[in-house]
GROMACS .gro file of C-alpha atoms in nm:
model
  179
    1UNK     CA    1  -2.900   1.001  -0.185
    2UNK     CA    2  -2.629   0.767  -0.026
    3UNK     CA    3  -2.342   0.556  -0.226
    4UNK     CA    4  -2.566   0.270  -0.123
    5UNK     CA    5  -2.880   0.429  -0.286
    6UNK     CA    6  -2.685   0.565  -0.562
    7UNK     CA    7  -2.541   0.218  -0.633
    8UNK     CA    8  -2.896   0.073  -0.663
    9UNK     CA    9  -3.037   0.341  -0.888
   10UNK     CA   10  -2.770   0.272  -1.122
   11UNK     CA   11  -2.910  -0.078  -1.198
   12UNK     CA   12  -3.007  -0.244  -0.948
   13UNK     CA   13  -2.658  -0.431  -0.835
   14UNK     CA   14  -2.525  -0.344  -0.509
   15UNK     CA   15  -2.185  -0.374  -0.405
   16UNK     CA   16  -2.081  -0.612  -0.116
   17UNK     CA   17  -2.103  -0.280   0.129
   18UNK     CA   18  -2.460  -0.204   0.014
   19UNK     CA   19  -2.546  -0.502   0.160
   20UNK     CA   20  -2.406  -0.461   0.472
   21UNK     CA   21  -2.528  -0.098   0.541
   22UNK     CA   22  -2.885  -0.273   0.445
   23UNK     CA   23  -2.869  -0.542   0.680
   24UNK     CA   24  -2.759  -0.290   0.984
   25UNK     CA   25  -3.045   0.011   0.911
   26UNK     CA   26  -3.277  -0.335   0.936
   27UNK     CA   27  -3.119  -0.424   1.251
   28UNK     CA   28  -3.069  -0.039   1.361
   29UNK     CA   29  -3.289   0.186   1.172
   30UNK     CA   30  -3.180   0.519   1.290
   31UNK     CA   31  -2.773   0.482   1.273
   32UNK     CA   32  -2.600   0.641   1.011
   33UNK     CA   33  -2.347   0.414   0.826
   34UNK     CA   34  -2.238   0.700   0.613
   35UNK     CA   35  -1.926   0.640   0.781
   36UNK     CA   36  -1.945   0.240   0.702
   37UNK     CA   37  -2.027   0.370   0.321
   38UNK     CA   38  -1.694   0.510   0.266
   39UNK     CA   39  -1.427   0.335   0.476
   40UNK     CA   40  -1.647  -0.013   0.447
   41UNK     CA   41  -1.533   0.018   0.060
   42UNK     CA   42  -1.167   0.186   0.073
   43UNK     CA   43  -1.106  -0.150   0.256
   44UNK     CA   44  -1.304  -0.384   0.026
   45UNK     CA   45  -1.101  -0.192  -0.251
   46UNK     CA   46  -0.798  -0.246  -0.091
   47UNK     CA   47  -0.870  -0.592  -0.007
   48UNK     CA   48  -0.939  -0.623  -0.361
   49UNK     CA   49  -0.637  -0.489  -0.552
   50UNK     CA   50  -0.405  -0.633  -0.343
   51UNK     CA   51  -0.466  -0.952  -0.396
   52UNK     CA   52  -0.474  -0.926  -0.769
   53UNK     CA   53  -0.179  -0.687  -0.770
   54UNK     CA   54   0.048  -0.884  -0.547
   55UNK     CA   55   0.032  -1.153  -0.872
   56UNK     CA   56   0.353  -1.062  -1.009
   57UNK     CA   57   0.511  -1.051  -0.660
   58UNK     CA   58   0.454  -1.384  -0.594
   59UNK     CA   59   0.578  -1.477  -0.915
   60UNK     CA   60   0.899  -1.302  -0.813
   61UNK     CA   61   0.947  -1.498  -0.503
   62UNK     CA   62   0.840  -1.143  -0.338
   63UNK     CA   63   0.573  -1.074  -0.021
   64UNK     CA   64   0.441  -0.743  -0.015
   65UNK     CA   65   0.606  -0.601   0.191
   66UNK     CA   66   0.930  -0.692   0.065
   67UNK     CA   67   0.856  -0.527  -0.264
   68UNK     CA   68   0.761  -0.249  -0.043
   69UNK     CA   69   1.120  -0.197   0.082
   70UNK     CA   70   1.234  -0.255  -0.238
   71UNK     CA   71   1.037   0.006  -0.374
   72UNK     CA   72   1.141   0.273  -0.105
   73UNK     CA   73   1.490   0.179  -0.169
   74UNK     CA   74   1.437   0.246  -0.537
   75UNK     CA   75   1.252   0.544  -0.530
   76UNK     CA   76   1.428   0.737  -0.284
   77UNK     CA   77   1.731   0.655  -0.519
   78UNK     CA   78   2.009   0.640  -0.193
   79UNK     CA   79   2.087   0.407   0.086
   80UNK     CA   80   1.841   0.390   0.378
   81UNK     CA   81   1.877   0.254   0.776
   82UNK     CA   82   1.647  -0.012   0.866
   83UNK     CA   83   1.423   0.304   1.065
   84UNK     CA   84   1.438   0.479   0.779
   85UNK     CA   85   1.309   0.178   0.571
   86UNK     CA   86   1.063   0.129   0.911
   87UNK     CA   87   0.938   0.479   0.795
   88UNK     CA   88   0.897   0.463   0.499
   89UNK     CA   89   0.693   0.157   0.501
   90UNK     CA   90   0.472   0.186   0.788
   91UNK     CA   91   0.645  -0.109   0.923
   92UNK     CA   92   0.774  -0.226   1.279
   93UNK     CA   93   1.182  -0.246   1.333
   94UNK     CA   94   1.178  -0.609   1.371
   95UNK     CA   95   0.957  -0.642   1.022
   96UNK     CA   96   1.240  -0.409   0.882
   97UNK     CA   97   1.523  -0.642   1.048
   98UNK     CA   98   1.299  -0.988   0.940
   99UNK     CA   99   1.249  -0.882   0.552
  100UNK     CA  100   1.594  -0.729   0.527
  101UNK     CA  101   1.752  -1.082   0.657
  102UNK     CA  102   1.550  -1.223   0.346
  103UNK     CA  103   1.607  -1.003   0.064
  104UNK     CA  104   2.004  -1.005   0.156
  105UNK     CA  105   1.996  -1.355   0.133
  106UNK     CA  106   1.849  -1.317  -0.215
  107UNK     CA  107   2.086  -1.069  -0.297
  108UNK     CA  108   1.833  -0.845  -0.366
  109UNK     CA  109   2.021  -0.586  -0.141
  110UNK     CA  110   2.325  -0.496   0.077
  111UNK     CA  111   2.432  -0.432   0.394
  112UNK     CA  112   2.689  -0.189   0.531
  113UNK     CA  113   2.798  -0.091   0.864
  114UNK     CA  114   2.847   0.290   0.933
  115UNK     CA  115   3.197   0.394   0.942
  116UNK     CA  116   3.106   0.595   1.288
  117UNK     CA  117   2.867   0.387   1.439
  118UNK     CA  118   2.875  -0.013   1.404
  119UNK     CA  119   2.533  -0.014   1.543
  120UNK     CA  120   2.375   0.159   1.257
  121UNK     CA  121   2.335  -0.032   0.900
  122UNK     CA  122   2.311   0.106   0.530
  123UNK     CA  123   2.101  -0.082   0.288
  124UNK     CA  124   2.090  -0.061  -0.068
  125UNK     CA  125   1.952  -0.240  -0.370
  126UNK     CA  126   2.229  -0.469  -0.577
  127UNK     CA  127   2.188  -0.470  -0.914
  128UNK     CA  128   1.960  -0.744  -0.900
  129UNK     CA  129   1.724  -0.564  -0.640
  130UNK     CA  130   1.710  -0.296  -0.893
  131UNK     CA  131   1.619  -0.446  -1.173
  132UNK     CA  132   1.356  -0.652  -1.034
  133UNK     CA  133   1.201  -0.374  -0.904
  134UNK     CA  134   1.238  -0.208  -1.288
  135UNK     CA  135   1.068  -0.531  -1.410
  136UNK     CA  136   0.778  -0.566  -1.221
  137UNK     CA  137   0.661  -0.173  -1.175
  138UNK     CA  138   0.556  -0.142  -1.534
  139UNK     CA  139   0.325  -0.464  -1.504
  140UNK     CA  140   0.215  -0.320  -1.185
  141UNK     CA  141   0.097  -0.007  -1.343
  142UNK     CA  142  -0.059  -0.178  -1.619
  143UNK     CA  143  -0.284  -0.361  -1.387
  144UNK     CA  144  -0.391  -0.036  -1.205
  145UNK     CA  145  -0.431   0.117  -1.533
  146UNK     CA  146  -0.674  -0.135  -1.621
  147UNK     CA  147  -0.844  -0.121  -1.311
  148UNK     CA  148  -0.892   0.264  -1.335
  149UNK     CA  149  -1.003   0.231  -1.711
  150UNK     CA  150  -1.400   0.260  -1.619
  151UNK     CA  151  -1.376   0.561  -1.417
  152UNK     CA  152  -1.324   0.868  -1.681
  153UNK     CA  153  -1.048   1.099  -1.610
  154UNK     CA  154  -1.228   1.391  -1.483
  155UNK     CA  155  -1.352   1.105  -1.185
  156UNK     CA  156  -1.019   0.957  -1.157
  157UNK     CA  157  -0.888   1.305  -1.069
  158UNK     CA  158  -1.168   1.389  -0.838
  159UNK     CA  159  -1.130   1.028  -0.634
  160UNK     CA  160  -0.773   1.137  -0.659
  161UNK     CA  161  -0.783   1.452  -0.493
  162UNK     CA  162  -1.060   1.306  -0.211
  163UNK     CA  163  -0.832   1.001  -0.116
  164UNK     CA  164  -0.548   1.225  -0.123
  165UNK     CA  165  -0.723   1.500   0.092
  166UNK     CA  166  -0.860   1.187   0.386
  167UNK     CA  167  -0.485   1.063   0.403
  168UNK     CA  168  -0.316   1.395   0.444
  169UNK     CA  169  -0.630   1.413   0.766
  170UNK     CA  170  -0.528   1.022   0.873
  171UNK     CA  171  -0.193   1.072   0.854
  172UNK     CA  172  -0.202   1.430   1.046
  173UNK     CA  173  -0.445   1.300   1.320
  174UNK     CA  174  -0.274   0.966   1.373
  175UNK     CA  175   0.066   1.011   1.251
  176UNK     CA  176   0.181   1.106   1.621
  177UNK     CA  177   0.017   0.797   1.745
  178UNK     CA  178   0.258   0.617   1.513
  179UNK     CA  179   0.572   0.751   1.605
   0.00000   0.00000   0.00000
């Protein structure tokens, strides 16, 4: 039986991807969305969350992705470069360069230049920065929490483990492309 199938059965509501895999096997009877079934709703998910999740962010004045360098700066618990921060966020140098303009001027973070090489720049969170970051994790966390509360643990761990098991496959397969 399929997610889509599955998702039926269970009574009678189908997600917004159930839909979609419907309306294709009616255009294109003999494909197999399987494919669609799975990475159709990790997007839709992410789509999801997001939005509700970045809430708090926008409270804070914060995009995304500047919570996202934030974060790295915070949990790596040191100074990072700009391609370090580029790294560690999936993000392009110029993103880096563009957000780090931003949160400076919000004196979220600072800016020093090596001592060997003026070309090269050390950022880390002010105090500020920090505890901004401190505020709005737990909140964060809640919200997942409460997301997450349907699915029992046992499933939690198992979704977990599957998610965890595609990325480590993504990120070996297309992590050169990245580079």
């Amino acid at each position: 039986m399929t997610a889509a199938e599955s998702a039926g059965a269970r009574g009678g509501r189908d997600d917004t991807v159930a839909a979609v895999v419907r309306q294709w096997r009616a255009v294109h009877p003999g494909l197999d969305t399987g494919p669609m079934e799975i990475i159709g709703r990790i997007n839709r998910c992410a789509a999801l969350l997001q939005q509700a999740e970045d809430a708090p962010l926008r409270r804070a004045g914060l995009s995304r992705p500047e919570f996202d360098l934030l974060g790295a700066l915070r949990r790596t618990g040191r100074e990072l470069t700009p391609g370090e921060l580029a790294r560690e966020t999936f993000s392009s140098g110029a993103a880096v360069t563009k957000r780090l303009k931003q949160l400076t001027e919000h004196d979220l973070i600072e800016r020093r230049l090596d001592a060997r090489d003026r070309r090269v720049s050390h950022v880390r969170l002010t105090d500020a920065g920090r505890d901004l970051v401190d505020g709005i994790l737990p909140e964060q966390l809640a919200y997942e929490r409460a997301v997450l509360c349907d699915l029992e643990a046992p499933g939690q761990k198992e979704l977990a483990a599957l998610l965890g098991e595609l990325l480590m496959r993504l990120e070996g397969r297309l992590g050169a492309v990245r580079v």
